[in-house]
Coordinates of C-alpha atoms in Angstrom, one line a residue:
M863 CA 0.0 -0.1 -0.2
A864 CA 1.5 3.3 -0.8
K865 CA 2.8 5.7 1.9
F866 CA 0.0 9.0 2.1
T867 CA 1.2 12.1 2.1
E868 CA -0.5 15.1 2.2
P869 CA 0.8 18.4 0.1
P870 CA 3.0 21.0 1.3
A871 CA 1.2 23.8 3.2
S872 CA 2.8 26.7 0.3
P873 CA 2.1 24.3 -3.1
P874 CA 5.4 25.5 -5.7
I875 CA 2.8 26.8 -8.6
E876 CA 1.2 29.5 -9.8
V877 CA -1.5 30.2 -11.6
R878 CA -1.1 32.5 -14.7
N879 CA -2.6 32.9 -18.7
S880 CA -1.6 29.6 -19.9
P881 CA -0.4 29.0 -24.4
V882 CA -2.9 26.1 -24.4
H883 CA -6.5 27.6 -22.6
G884 CA -7.0 30.4 -20.0
R885 CA -5.4 29.7 -17.1
G886 CA -3.2 27.7 -15.8
V887 CA -0.7 26.5 -13.0
F888 CA 3.5 26.9 -13.4
A889 CA 6.0 25.5 -11.2
T890 CA 7.8 28.0 -9.0
R891 CA 10.8 25.8 -8.4
K892 CA 11.8 22.4 -9.6
I893 CA 9.7 19.7 -8.8
A894 CA 10.2 15.7 -7.6
K895 CA 9.0 12.3 -10.2
G896 CA 5.9 11.8 -7.2
E897 CA 5.7 14.3 -5.1
R898 CA 2.1 15.4 -3.8
I899 CA 1.9 18.9 -5.5
I900 CA -1.1 19.7 -4.3
E901 CA -5.1 18.8 -3.4
Y902 CA -8.3 19.4 -5.3
L903 CA -10.9 21.3 -3.1
G904 CA -14.0 22.6 -3.1
E905 CA -17.7 22.2 -2.0
R906 CA -18.7 18.7 -2.1
V907 CA -22.0 18.0 -3.3
S908 CA -23.7 14.8 -5.0
H909 CA -24.0 14.0 -8.3
Q910 CA -27.1 15.1 -8.2
E911 CA -26.5 18.2 -7.3
A912 CA -23.6 18.7 -9.2
D913 CA -26.2 18.0 -11.8
R914 CA -28.9 20.3 -11.0
R915 CA -26.3 23.3 -10.9
Y916 CA -25.2 22.8 -14.4
E917 CA -27.7 21.5 -16.1
S918 CA -29.4 25.4 -17.4
K919 CA -25.4 25.7 -18.8
D920 CA -25.0 25.7 -22.5
A921 CA -24.7 22.7 -23.9
N922 CA -21.3 23.6 -26.2
D923 CA -20.0 24.8 -23.0
A924 CA -18.2 22.1 -21.0
H925 CA -16.0 24.5 -18.4
T926 CA -16.8 23.2 -15.2
F927 CA -14.1 23.2 -12.1
L928 CA -16.1 19.7 -11.4
F929 CA -13.6 16.2 -10.4
I930 CA -15.3 13.0 -10.2
V931 CA -14.4 11.9 -6.0
D932 CA -16.5 8.4 -6.0
S933 CA -20.2 7.4 -6.9
R934 CA -21.5 9.3 -4.2
T935 CA -19.2 12.2 -3.9
V936 CA -18.7 15.1 -6.7
I937 CA -16.1 18.6 -5.8
D938 CA -17.5 22.0 -7.1
A939 CA -14.3 23.9 -7.3
G940 CA -16.0 27.1 -8.2
V941 CA -17.3 27.1 -4.7
D942 CA -14.3 27.3 -2.3
G943 CA -11.5 26.2 -4.9
N944 CA -8.4 26.7 -4.8
D945 CA -5.6 27.0 -7.3
A946 CA -5.8 23.6 -8.4
R947 CA -8.5 23.6 -10.6
F948 CA -6.7 25.9 -13.3
F949 CA -4.6 22.8 -14.4
N950 CA -5.2 22.5 -17.8
Q951 CA -6.2 19.4 -19.4
S952 CA -3.4 17.6 -21.8
C953 CA -2.4 13.9 -23.6
A954 CA 1.1 14.5 -22.5
P955 CA 0.7 15.3 -19.0
N956 CA 3.5 15.9 -16.6
C957 CA 0.9 14.9 -13.5
E958 CA -1.7 12.8 -12.3
S959 CA -4.6 12.9 -10.0
A960 CA -4.9 10.6 -7.4
V961 CA -8.0 9.3 -4.9
A962 CA -7.0 8.8 -2.3
R963 CA -9.5 8.5 1.3
G964 CA -12.5 10.7 -0.3
R965 CA -9.6 13.0 -1.0
V966 CA -8.2 14.7 -4.4
F967 CA -4.8 15.2 -5.5
I968 CA -2.6 16.3 -7.8
D969 CA 1.0 14.1 -8.0
A970 CA 3.8 14.7 -10.0
L971 CA 4.2 12.4 -13.4
R972 CA 7.9 12.7 -13.7
A973 CA 10.3 15.9 -12.6
I974 CA 9.3 19.0 -13.9
E975 CA 11.4 22.2 -14.6
P976 CA 10.7 25.5 -12.5
G977 CA 8.6 27.5 -15.1
E978 CA 6.9 25.0 -16.9
E979 CA 3.3 24.3 -17.2
L980 CA 1.8 21.7 -15.1
T981 CA -0.9 19.7 -16.7
Y982 CA -2.8 16.0 -15.9
D983 CA -5.5 13.8 -18.7
Y984 CA -8.6 15.2 -17.1
Q985 CA -9.7 11.4 -18.8
I986 CA -13.2 12.1 -18.8
Y987 CA -15.9 9.2 -19.7
R988 CA -18.3 9.0 -22.2
E989 CA -22.3 8.4 -21.2
A990 CA -24.3 6.7 -23.1
G991 CA -26.9 9.7 -24.7
D992 CA -23.6 12.1 -25.8
P993 CA -25.0 14.1 -28.9
E994 CA -23.3 13.9 -31.8
N995 CA -20.7 16.8 -30.8
I996 CA -19.3 15.9 -27.9
D997 CA -15.5 15.6 -28.8
E998 CA -16.5 19.3 -30.4
V999 CA -17.2 19.9 -26.9
F1000 CA -14.4 18.7 -25.1
V1001 CA -12.1 20.2 -27.5
C1002 CA -8.1 19.5 -26.2
R1003 CA -5.8 22.0 -27.0
C1004 CA -2.7 20.6 -25.5
G1005 CA -1.4 20.4 -28.4
A1006 CA 1.2 17.1 -27.7
P1007 CA 1.8 15.4 -30.9
Q1008 CA -0.1 12.4 -29.3
C1009 CA -3.1 15.0 -28.9
R1010 CA -6.4 12.4 -29.3
G1011 CA -8.3 16.1 -29.6
T1012 CA -10.4 15.6 -26.8
M1013 CA -10.5 15.5 -23.2
L1014 CA -12.8 12.7 -23.2
W1015 CA -11.6 9.2 -22.6
P1016 CA -11.2 7.2 -25.7
P1017 CA -14.2 5.2 -26.7
E1018 CA -14.2 1.3 -25.9
P1019 CA -13.0 -0.5 -29.5
K1020 CA -15.6 -2.2 -30.9
K1021 CA -15.8 -6.1 -29.8
K1022 CA -14.4 -7.8 -32.9
R1023 CA -16.7 -10.9 -33.8
R1024 CA -14.3 -14.0 -33.9
R1025 CA -14.8 -16.4 -36.5
V1026 CA -15.2 -19.6 -35.3
K1027 CA -13.6 -22.1 -37.3
R1028 CA -15.4 -25.0 -38.1
Q1029 CA -13.8 -28.0 -37.9
A1030 CA -15.2 -31.5 -40.2
A1031 CA -16.4 -34.3 -38.3
P1032 CA -14.5 -37.1 -37.8
R1033 CA -15.1 -40.2 -40.0
T1034 CA -15.9 -43.4 -38.5
Q1035 CA -15.5 -45.0 -42.0
P1036 CA -13.7 -44.6 -45.4
R1037 CA -16.6 -43.4 -47.9
T1038 CA -16.7 -46.0 -51.3
A1039 CA -16.7 -45.5 -54.7
K1040 CA -20.8 -46.2 -53.9
K1041 CA -21.3 -43.4 -51.5
K1042 CA -19.1 -41.4 -53.8
A1043 CA -20.7 -42.2 -56.8
A1044 CA -24.8 -41.7 -54.5
R1045 CA -23.2 -38.5 -54.0
R1046 CA -22.6 -37.4 -57.0
G1047 CA -25.7 -38.7 -58.6
V1048 CA -27.7 -36.5 -55.8
A1049 CA -26.2 -33.7 -56.9
R1050 CA -26.7 -34.0 -60.9
K1051 CA -30.6 -34.3 -59.5
K1052 CA -30.6 -31.4 -57.5
K1053 CA -28.8 -29.7 -61.1
R1054 CA -31.3 -31.1 -63.0
V1055 CA -34.4 -29.7 -61.2
R1056 CA -32.6 -26.2 -60.7
S1057 CA -32.2 -25.3 -64.6

């Protein structure tokens, strides 16, 4: 079991304008791989309440500060949130989110240099009934060479139907010339009937 660590009292980050999107989070000092950077804070609400709060929002505007903790809890960083809400999405992130004991943290995936923007992969799940333009609504602007083009998790690949190769039943006795001739005769009769 991984050791539980608290983030530093004063995270080594600052929020400023980002070339990726809007505001972003940048390192103020070197951050080591595996370092816990900040806790994602905000009001803890139910999924139902989170949906209610944003139901009147334009369907083509996906910008929220919601983070799903588990099947019962969502953190709304739009209410009492901290700087963790400004981490931008990337398909080649240098950080990751981690849920531990019902809390959400942002940890470094690799060593990060001062001035580097901190990002993580939002891994937003697709849902049945998503509109046709859902990838456009959740467009990713990270610019990574392997960018998916969307903040959504890739769709589940369609399962290929495996063709089962049928094997002929084992022969219990050898075919005789009489049986072969009888089968050819049946085939000829069928051909005559068809013409």
